[in-house]
Amino acid sequence: MRHSHQVRFTRKTRSALLTALTCSVLSAPLHAQTLTISAWDIYNYPEQSAVINKAIKDFTAANPGIQINRSIHAFEDTRIPLKLALSSGDGPQVAQVNQGGGDMGALVKEKLLVPMDSYATTYHWTTRFPDSILKRNRWSEKQDFGSGHLYGVASLGEMVGLYYNKALLDKAGIPVPKTMAEFEQALAKLKQQGTAGLMLGLLDGNAGQQMLSTLWEDQIDSSDRKALDNLIYDVGGSFKDAKLEKAAQLMQKWNHDGYFFPGFQGIGHDDAATLFQNGQAAFFISGTWYMGQFKANKDIHFAALPAFPGVKKPLMVGGTDLPFSITSTAKTKAQQDAAAKYINYIVSDKVANDWLQAGFLPASSSASATLPKDNPLLSDVYKVWVTVNHNDALGHYLDWATPTMLTTLNQNVQLLMADKITPQQLAENADKDYQKYLSSLKH
């Protein structure tokens, strides 16, 4: 008997129902305003993940209308899996995207990323970050790398510089070198005293070409960086450059003079780092990715490579980690605004301080940052980072120039250090790779 269960409305129940309906109508817009943003990142190390989790907690507390659904992915997921997810419309609204033509460039070409220029203005990214950082995430309508619309902002930075063991230098009576001439004098004096001057691991590549890149870019003033920028962003140019040849010549000469750790040709770069950490050489030219490992040795410090004569603001090889981008699955203006607000918080000075306390180098460079007292090596690194960005002197990894340049440089540096080729031949071989790639872009 259906009617026996019918609700009988008295004046009291009508009043209660009317009150409930009024409350639900008044509260409906609040629920409607809650936006859920799906965000992919690759911060899978526990210390990194803790920084992001804290940032999300603080961000959502300050922005109750936005919910962040975070998922952690492997670096490989930022490539083909991300593209497939975005193409199907199921991907995240915010994602870390790998830089370069094969990844960010391909997503831009298929209109799977949202231009962020208006947000860069709103949140002052163009004044907080130097052009040398932002250009890495720019693509034009014609697929020109390094110009046009902005498609991402990064939260962590990295660079290649000079680690030195202060205790070994003090023992040898050598001050920390400030010029390239003083650096070479230090290497000569260390050799005389039976101490290895420079650590290097050439077996598995990378370390050699990073040293070559650092010596080349250390000769280029930031006011004169356009030619290198054009080279890396595939505008054009040539690797047949006198400064590149000089960098190769120096490496070959230092080898002949016996300044490198013995047997470096058969040592991998990670093993070389461990040997340096254990006091087996006074200097090591490498990246800030080793500072966490080196933190345990309080004698190890970090500086920019000593400058060549006449170069006031030398370029420094480096870059950022994967930038955060807004994707095409953020379909509404409200979603895009919320995504941009979240990204701005992730790259804020507040989160930059959290990165520093966790032992990482933030991409932003605030002079008022709070440096951890128990990590002097990170303080060294951060001070160099602030100076480099102030000078717009963040240079490039040379292997960005072509898809095959990494292999070409690694092989040629090994041949150079085995005296199988000349510095001039190294520059010519790199240029052949580059011109072939440029030519392929025109077809």
Short mmCIF file of C-alpha atoms in Angstrom, two decimals:
data_model
loop_
_atom_site.label_atom_id
_atom_site.label_comp_id
_atom_site.label_asym_id
_atom_site.label_seq_id
_atom_site.Cartn_x
_atom_site.Cartn_y
_atom_site.Cartn_z
CA MET A 1 0.00 0.00 0.00
CA ARG A 2 2.01 2.83 -1.40
CA HIS A 3 -0.04 5.61 0.24
CA SER A 4 0.43 4.25 3.73
CA HIS A 5 4.11 5.45 3.60
CA GLN A 6 3.21 8.94 2.40
CA VAL A 7 4.75 11.70 4.52
CA ARG A 8 2.16 13.78 6.30
CA PHE A 9 3.17 17.47 6.25
CA THR A 10 2.31 19.38 9.36
CA ARG A 11 3.02 23.09 9.82
CA LYS A 12 6.13 22.10 11.81
CA THR A 13 7.55 19.76 9.15
CA ARG A 14 6.83 22.32 6.41
CA SER A 15 8.78 24.92 8.40
CA ALA A 16 11.71 22.56 8.96
CA LEU A 17 11.79 21.58 5.28
CA LEU A 18 11.66 25.21 4.17
CA THR A 19 14.58 26.01 6.49
CA ALA A 20 16.59 23.05 5.12
CA LEU A 21 15.88 24.02 1.51
CA THR A 22 16.90 27.63 2.21
CA CYS A 23 20.16 26.48 3.80
CA SER A 24 20.96 24.15 0.89
CA VAL A 25 20.31 26.89 -1.66
CA LEU A 26 22.49 29.33 0.25
CA SER A 27 25.30 26.79 0.60
CA ALA A 28 25.11 25.47 -2.99
CA PRO A 29 27.32 28.17 -4.55
CA LEU A 30 30.07 27.40 -2.01
CA HIS A 31 30.19 23.76 -3.10
CA ALA A 32 29.97 24.74 -6.74
CA GLN A 33 33.03 26.94 -6.33
CA THR A 34 35.26 24.06 -5.13
CA LEU A 35 37.60 23.20 -7.98
CA THR A 36 39.57 19.97 -8.08
CA ILE A 37 42.94 20.20 -9.79
CA SER A 38 44.78 17.01 -10.66
CA ALA A 39 48.56 17.55 -10.51
CA TRP A 40 51.38 15.26 -11.65
CA ASP A 41 54.92 15.71 -10.35
CA ILE A 42 58.10 13.61 -10.28
CA TYR A 43 59.25 14.40 -6.74
CA ASN A 44 59.48 10.79 -5.57
CA TYR A 45 62.39 11.17 -3.13
CA PRO A 46 60.95 11.27 0.42
CA GLU A 47 62.53 14.66 1.22
CA GLN A 48 61.18 16.17 -2.00
CA SER A 49 57.75 14.64 -1.58
CA ALA A 50 57.48 16.05 1.93
CA VAL A 51 58.09 19.59 0.60
CA ILE A 52 55.31 19.24 -2.00
CA ASN A 53 52.86 17.66 0.48
CA LYS A 54 53.44 20.53 2.91
CA ALA A 55 53.01 23.06 0.08
CA ILE A 56 49.67 21.50 -0.91
CA LYS A 57 48.48 21.48 2.71
CA ASP A 58 49.38 25.16 3.15
CA PHE A 59 47.97 26.13 -0.25
CA THR A 60 44.59 24.46 0.25
CA ALA A 61 44.32 25.94 3.76
CA ALA A 62 44.73 29.40 2.22
CA ASN A 63 42.50 28.52 -0.77
CA PRO A 64 39.60 26.38 0.55
CA GLY A 65 37.85 26.56 -2.82
CA ILE A 66 40.63 24.59 -4.52
CA GLN A 67 41.42 20.92 -3.95
CA ILE A 68 44.71 19.48 -5.25
CA ASN A 69 44.78 15.79 -6.14
CA ARG A 70 48.49 15.03 -6.35
CA SER A 71 49.98 11.95 -8.01
CA ILE A 72 53.69 11.14 -8.15
CA HIS A 73 55.14 9.77 -11.39
CA ALA A 74 58.44 8.54 -12.77
CA PHE A 75 60.33 10.86 -15.11
CA GLU A 76 59.39 8.58 -18.04
CA ASP A 77 55.70 9.33 -17.37
CA THR A 78 56.27 12.98 -18.30
CA ARG A 79 56.86 11.95 -21.88
CA ILE A 80 54.66 9.50 -23.87
CA PRO A 81 52.25 8.57 -21.00
CA LEU A 82 51.50 12.25 -20.29
CA LYS A 83 50.92 12.96 -23.97
CA LEU A 84 48.53 9.99 -24.27
CA ALA A 85 46.65 11.01 -21.12
CA LEU A 86 46.23 14.59 -22.33
CA SER A 87 45.23 13.50 -25.83
CA SER A 88 42.47 11.32 -24.36
CA GLY A 89 41.28 14.19 -22.16
CA ASP A 90 41.88 12.26 -18.93
CA GLY A 91 45.22 13.79 -17.98
CA PRO A 92 46.07 16.19 -15.15
CA GLN A 93 45.41 19.93 -15.22
CA VAL A 94 48.93 20.60 -13.89
CA ALA A 95 52.00 18.57 -14.85
CA GLN A 96 55.75 18.75 -14.84
CA VAL A 97 56.77 18.65 -18.50
CA ASN A 98 60.19 17.71 -19.84
CA GLN A 99 61.79 20.56 -21.78
CA GLY A 100 62.89 20.34 -25.39
CA GLY A 101 61.36 19.68 -28.78
CA GLY A 102 60.50 16.03 -28.30
CA ASP A 103 58.39 16.66 -25.21
CA MET A 104 57.21 20.20 -24.39
CA GLY A 105 57.56 21.24 -28.04
CA ALA A 106 55.44 18.28 -29.17
CA LEU A 107 52.73 19.03 -26.60
CA VAL A 108 52.66 22.69 -27.64
CA LYS A 109 52.38 21.68 -31.30
CA GLU A 110 49.30 19.57 -30.54
CA LYS A 111 47.82 22.34 -28.34
CA LEU A 112 47.94 20.17 -25.23
CA LEU A 113 49.45 22.94 -23.08
CA VAL A 114 47.98 26.34 -22.14
CA PRO A 115 50.05 29.52 -22.72
CA MET A 116 50.88 31.10 -19.35
CA ASP A 117 51.88 34.64 -20.41
CA SER A 118 49.01 36.40 -18.63
CA TYR A 119 49.80 34.54 -15.39
CA ALA A 120 53.49 35.42 -15.76
CA THR A 121 52.39 39.07 -15.68
CA THR A 122 49.90 38.61 -12.83
CA TYR A 123 52.36 36.74 -10.63
CA HIS A 124 55.47 38.70 -11.69
CA TRP A 125 57.34 35.61 -12.93
CA THR A 126 59.11 37.70 -15.56
CA THR A 127 60.73 39.78 -12.82
CA ARG A 128 61.22 36.97 -10.29
CA PHE A 129 62.98 34.71 -12.81
CA PRO A 130 65.66 35.80 -15.29
CA ASP A 131 65.05 35.51 -19.01
CA SER A 132 67.73 32.80 -19.21
CA ILE A 133 65.46 30.53 -17.13
CA LEU A 134 62.10 31.39 -18.70
CA LYS A 135 63.35 31.09 -22.30
CA ARG A 136 63.75 27.34 -21.75
CA ASN A 137 59.96 27.06 -21.51
CA ARG A 138 59.04 29.31 -24.44
CA TRP A 139 57.69 28.16 -27.81
CA SER A 140 56.40 30.27 -30.68
CA GLU A 141 53.47 29.52 -32.96
CA LYS A 142 56.06 28.42 -35.55
CA GLN A 143 57.64 26.00 -33.08
CA ASP A 144 60.67 28.19 -32.41
CA PHE A 145 62.31 27.00 -29.18
CA GLY A 146 63.25 29.79 -26.76
CA SER A 147 60.83 32.47 -27.98
CA GLY A 148 57.09 33.13 -28.01
CA HIS A 149 54.59 31.99 -25.37
CA LEU A 150 55.58 30.77 -21.92
CA TYR A 151 54.46 27.21 -21.13
CA GLY A 152 56.01 26.44 -17.77
CA VAL A 153 57.76 27.58 -14.59
CA ALA A 154 60.22 25.42 -12.64
CA SER A 155 60.68 25.11 -8.90
CA LEU A 156 64.25 23.70 -8.62
CA GLY A 157 67.53 24.78 -10.19
CA GLU A 158 70.89 23.17 -10.94
CA MET A 159 74.28 24.23 -12.27
CA VAL A 160 77.78 22.94 -12.95
CA GLY A 161 80.57 24.63 -11.02
CA LEU A 162 83.75 24.06 -9.06
CA TYR A 163 83.78 21.94 -5.92
CA TYR A 164 86.96 22.32 -3.89
CA ASN A 165 88.40 20.66 -0.79
CA LYS A 166 89.46 23.52 1.50
CA ALA A 167 91.49 21.24 3.81
CA LEU A 168 93.64 19.99 0.90
CA LEU A 169 94.17 23.55 -0.36
CA ASP A 170 95.11 24.77 3.13
CA LYS A 171 97.54 21.88 3.58
CA ALA A 172 99.20 22.82 0.27
CA GLY A 173 99.26 26.52 1.20
CA ILE A 174 96.99 27.43 -1.71
CA PRO A 175 94.27 30.11 -1.46
CA VAL A 176 90.93 29.49 -3.17
CA PRO A 177 91.64 30.61 -6.78
CA LYS A 178 89.74 33.65 -8.05
CA THR A 179 91.06 33.74 -11.63
CA MET A 180 91.83 31.10 -14.23
CA ALA A 181 95.55 31.92 -13.94
CA GLU A 182 95.41 31.29 -10.18
CA PHE A 183 93.50 28.05 -10.81
CA GLU A 184 96.21 26.74 -13.13
CA GLN A 185 98.92 27.80 -10.65
CA ALA A 186 97.07 25.84 -7.95
CA LEU A 187 96.94 22.75 -10.19
CA ALA A 188 100.69 23.01 -10.84
CA LYS A 189 101.53 23.41 -7.14
CA LEU A 190 99.32 20.46 -6.15
CA LYS A 191 101.08 18.31 -8.78
CA GLN A 192 104.48 19.26 -7.31
CA GLN A 193 103.28 18.16 -3.88
CA GLY A 194 101.94 14.83 -5.13
CA THR A 195 98.25 15.68 -4.75
CA ALA A 196 95.76 15.11 -7.56
CA GLY A 197 94.43 18.49 -8.67
CA LEU A 198 91.32 17.59 -10.66
CA MET A 199 88.97 14.65 -10.22
CA LEU A 200 87.32 13.33 -13.38
CA GLY A 201 85.47 10.17 -14.38
CA LEU A 202 85.39 9.69 -18.13
CA LEU A 203 84.27 6.06 -18.46
CA ASP A 204 80.52 6.64 -18.87
CA GLY A 205 80.53 10.04 -20.53
CA ASN A 206 78.71 13.19 -19.33
CA ALA A 207 81.37 14.34 -16.85
CA GLY A 208 83.86 15.06 -19.63
CA GLN A 209 81.48 17.00 -21.84
CA GLN A 210 80.17 18.90 -18.80
CA MET A 211 83.74 19.99 -18.01
CA LEU A 212 84.23 20.99 -21.64
CA SER A 213 80.95 22.94 -21.64
CA THR A 214 81.86 24.68 -18.38
CA LEU A 215 85.28 25.76 -19.67
CA TRP A 216 83.73 27.04 -22.90
CA GLU A 217 80.89 28.99 -21.30
CA ASP A 218 83.21 30.39 -18.61
CA GLN A 219 84.85 32.38 -21.43
CA ILE A 220 81.53 33.95 -22.50
CA ASP A 221 80.26 37.08 -20.75
CA SER A 222 76.49 37.23 -20.15
CA SER A 223 76.41 40.46 -22.18
CA ASP A 224 77.67 38.46 -25.15
CA ARG A 225 75.51 35.34 -24.80
CA LYS A 226 73.32 35.70 -27.91
CA ALA A 227 75.48 33.49 -30.15
CA LEU A 228 75.36 30.59 -27.68
CA ASP A 229 71.62 31.07 -27.10
CA ASN A 230 71.04 30.96 -30.87
CA LEU A 231 73.08 27.79 -31.10
CA ILE A 232 71.20 25.96 -28.37
CA TYR A 233 67.75 27.19 -29.45
CA ASP A 234 68.50 26.03 -33.02
CA VAL A 235 68.38 29.50 -34.53
CA GLY A 236 71.75 28.80 -36.11
CA GLY A 237 75.45 29.30 -35.67
CA SER A 238 78.49 27.05 -35.47
CA PHE A 239 80.34 24.88 -32.98
CA LYS A 240 83.53 25.77 -34.82
CA ASP A 241 84.29 28.38 -32.18
CA ALA A 242 87.71 29.51 -30.94
CA LYS A 243 86.55 29.47 -27.31
CA LEU A 244 85.29 25.90 -27.58
CA GLU A 245 88.63 24.89 -29.10
CA LYS A 246 90.43 26.67 -26.24
CA ALA A 247 88.34 24.73 -23.69
CA ALA A 248 89.27 21.46 -25.39
CA GLN A 249 92.92 22.55 -25.59
CA LEU A 250 92.99 23.26 -21.85
CA MET A 251 91.59 19.84 -20.99
CA GLN A 252 94.17 18.16 -23.21
CA LYS A 253 97.00 20.28 -21.76
CA TRP A 254 95.95 19.58 -18.14
CA ASN A 255 96.01 15.89 -18.98
CA HIS A 256 99.51 16.16 -20.45
CA ASP A 257 100.63 18.10 -17.35
CA GLY A 258 99.33 15.36 -15.06
CA TYR A 259 96.75 17.44 -13.24
CA PHE A 260 93.96 14.83 -13.32
CA PHE A 261 93.40 11.95 -10.90
CA PRO A 262 95.33 8.95 -12.29
CA GLY A 263 93.29 6.47 -14.33
CA PHE A 264 90.34 8.85 -14.83
CA GLN A 265 89.61 7.31 -18.24
CA GLY A 266 88.46 4.10 -16.55
CA ILE A 267 86.40 5.70 -13.76
CA GLY A 268 82.64 6.36 -13.90
CA HIS A 269 81.35 9.82 -12.94
CA ASP A 270 79.59 8.63 -9.75
CA ASP A 271 82.73 6.77 -8.65
CA ALA A 272 84.74 9.93 -9.35
CA ALA A 273 82.37 11.88 -7.10
CA THR A 274 82.87 9.36 -4.29
CA LEU A 275 86.65 9.53 -4.68
CA PHE A 276 86.49 13.34 -4.50
CA GLN A 277 84.23 13.16 -1.43
CA ASN A 278 86.87 10.98 0.22
CA GLY A 279 89.61 13.57 -0.29
CA GLN A 280 91.36 12.06 -3.31
CA ALA A 281 91.59 15.35 -5.27
CA ALA A 282 91.45 19.08 -4.54
CA PHE A 283 88.98 20.13 -7.29
CA PHE A 284 85.97 18.60 -9.05
CA ILE A 285 84.02 20.29 -11.86
CA SER A 286 80.49 18.92 -11.66
CA GLY A 287 76.86 19.65 -10.89
CA THR A 288 74.89 20.64 -7.81
CA TRP A 289 73.13 17.25 -7.91
CA TYR A 290 76.11 15.96 -5.86
CA MET A 291 75.76 18.48 -3.02
CA GLY A 292 73.54 16.15 -0.98
CA GLN A 293 76.23 13.48 -1.15
CA PHE A 294 79.07 15.92 -0.40
CA LYS A 295 77.28 17.53 2.56
CA ALA A 296 78.86 14.92 4.87
CA ASN A 297 82.37 16.24 4.15
CA LYS A 298 82.59 19.69 5.78
CA ASP A 299 85.84 20.45 3.89
CA ILE A 300 84.01 20.52 0.53
CA HIS A 301 82.81 23.88 -0.79
CA PHE A 302 81.31 25.16 -4.07
CA ALA A 303 82.11 28.17 -6.27
CA ALA A 304 81.76 29.40 -9.82
CA LEU A 305 84.67 28.38 -12.03
CA PRO A 306 87.37 31.11 -11.81
CA ALA A 307 86.95 33.68 -14.58
CA PHE A 308 89.06 34.13 -17.68
CA PRO A 309 90.69 37.55 -18.32
CA GLY A 310 88.22 40.21 -19.45
CA VAL A 311 85.10 38.21 -18.56
CA LYS A 312 83.16 39.98 -15.79
CA LYS A 313 79.94 37.94 -15.71
CA PRO A 314 80.78 34.49 -17.10
CA LEU A 315 78.07 32.07 -18.13
CA MET A 316 77.61 29.02 -15.95
CA VAL A 317 76.33 25.71 -17.31
CA GLY A 318 73.00 24.91 -15.72
CA GLY A 319 69.26 24.81 -15.92
CA THR A 320 66.16 23.92 -13.96
CA ASP A 321 64.27 20.77 -13.21
CA LEU A 322 61.06 20.03 -15.12
CA PRO A 323 58.75 23.07 -15.18
CA PHE A 324 55.13 22.98 -14.07
CA SER A 325 52.69 23.54 -16.93
CA ILE A 326 48.93 24.03 -17.30
CA THR A 327 47.49 21.42 -19.61
CA SER A 328 44.56 21.35 -22.04
CA THR A 329 42.44 19.37 -19.57
CA ALA A 330 42.05 22.64 -17.62
CA LYS A 331 39.22 23.58 -19.96
CA THR A 332 37.56 26.44 -18.09
CA LYS A 333 39.01 29.81 -17.15
CA ALA A 334 38.32 28.98 -13.49
CA GLN A 335 40.33 25.74 -13.75
CA GLN A 336 43.20 27.50 -15.49
CA ASP A 337 43.20 30.27 -12.88
CA ALA A 338 43.25 27.72 -10.06
CA ALA A 339 46.05 25.75 -11.75
CA ALA A 340 48.12 28.92 -12.18
CA LYS A 341 47.52 29.92 -8.55
CA TYR A 342 48.80 26.51 -7.42
CA ILE A 343 51.87 26.69 -9.66
CA ASN A 344 52.64 30.18 -8.39
CA TYR A 345 52.61 28.87 -4.84
CA ILE A 346 54.89 25.95 -5.73
CA VAL A 347 57.48 28.40 -7.16
CA SER A 348 57.00 30.99 -4.38
CA ASP A 349 59.68 32.25 -1.98
CA LYS A 350 57.83 30.46 0.84
CA VAL A 351 58.22 27.05 -0.80
CA ALA A 352 61.75 28.00 -1.94
CA ASN A 353 62.67 28.31 1.74
CA ASP A 354 61.19 24.87 2.39
CA TRP A 355 63.32 23.47 -0.45
CA LEU A 356 66.43 25.03 1.11
CA GLN A 357 65.66 23.57 4.55
CA ALA A 358 65.27 20.15 2.88
CA GLY A 359 68.68 20.55 1.20
CA PHE A 360 67.63 21.40 -2.37
CA LEU A 361 68.36 24.37 -4.63
CA PRO A 362 65.20 26.33 -5.53
CA ALA A 363 64.91 27.90 -8.98
CA SER A 364 63.91 31.27 -7.52
CA SER A 365 66.73 33.40 -6.14
CA SER A 366 65.64 35.57 -3.25
CA ALA A 367 68.40 37.45 -1.42
CA SER A 368 66.29 37.19 1.75
CA ALA A 369 66.16 33.39 1.70
CA THR A 370 66.74 31.56 4.98
CA LEU A 371 69.80 29.36 4.51
CA PRO A 372 70.10 26.27 6.74
CA LYS A 373 72.89 26.68 9.29
CA ASP A 374 73.78 22.98 9.26
CA ASN A 375 74.43 22.91 5.49
CA PRO A 376 77.25 25.34 4.54
CA LEU A 377 77.71 23.65 1.15
CA LEU A 378 74.12 24.47 0.18
CA SER A 379 74.73 28.06 1.32
CA ASP A 380 77.75 28.20 -1.04
CA VAL A 381 75.64 26.86 -3.91
CA TYR A 382 72.71 29.21 -3.26
CA LYS A 383 74.90 32.32 -3.13
CA VAL A 384 76.42 31.41 -6.51
CA TRP A 385 72.90 30.73 -7.88
CA VAL A 386 71.67 34.18 -6.76
CA THR A 387 74.66 35.87 -8.45
CA VAL A 388 74.35 33.87 -11.67
CA ASN A 389 70.65 34.67 -12.01
CA HIS A 390 71.18 38.33 -11.11
CA ASN A 391 73.70 38.48 -13.95
CA ASP A 392 71.35 36.59 -16.33
CA ALA A 393 74.32 34.24 -16.72
CA LEU A 394 72.73 30.80 -16.54
CA GLY A 395 74.14 29.04 -19.57
CA HIS A 396 73.24 25.79 -21.29
CA TYR A 397 73.84 22.08 -21.42
CA LEU A 398 75.36 21.76 -24.88
CA ASP A 399 73.59 18.46 -25.58
CA TRP A 400 70.29 20.37 -25.86
CA ALA A 401 71.42 21.56 -29.28
CA THR A 402 70.52 18.30 -31.09
CA PRO A 403 69.05 14.90 -30.16
CA THR A 404 72.45 13.26 -30.84
CA MET A 405 74.79 15.92 -29.41
CA LEU A 406 75.21 14.19 -26.05
CA THR A 407 76.64 11.07 -27.69
CA THR A 408 78.77 13.14 -30.09
CA LEU A 409 80.33 15.21 -27.29
CA ASN A 410 80.89 12.24 -24.97
CA GLN A 411 82.70 10.27 -27.67
CA ASN A 412 84.76 13.22 -28.84
CA VAL A 413 85.89 14.20 -25.34
CA GLN A 414 87.05 10.61 -24.77
CA LEU A 415 88.96 10.73 -28.08
CA LEU A 416 90.38 14.15 -27.19
CA MET A 417 91.68 12.97 -23.82
CA ALA A 418 93.21 9.89 -25.46
CA ASP A 419 95.04 12.21 -27.92
CA LYS A 420 93.16 10.62 -30.84
CA ILE A 421 91.76 13.94 -32.10
CA THR A 422 92.72 17.62 -31.83
CA PRO A 423 90.64 20.39 -30.21
CA GLN A 424 89.88 21.67 -33.72
CA GLN A 425 88.62 18.26 -34.82
CA LEU A 426 86.36 18.06 -31.75
CA ALA A 427 84.77 21.40 -32.68
CA GLU A 428 84.37 20.28 -36.32
CA ASN A 429 82.73 16.99 -35.31
CA ALA A 430 80.28 18.76 -33.00
CA ASP A 431 79.45 21.21 -35.79
CA LYS A 432 78.79 18.39 -38.29
CA ASP A 433 76.22 16.97 -35.88
CA TYR A 434 74.65 20.41 -35.43
CA GLN A 435 74.46 21.40 -39.10
CA LYS A 436 72.99 18.02 -40.02
CA TYR A 437 70.24 18.52 -37.44
CA LEU A 438 69.56 22.11 -38.56
CA SER A 439 69.24 20.86 -42.09
CA SER A 440 66.73 18.19 -41.03
CA LEU A 441 64.51 20.86 -39.43
CA LYS A 442 64.05 22.55 -42.79
CA HIS A 443 62.63 19.47 -44.47
#
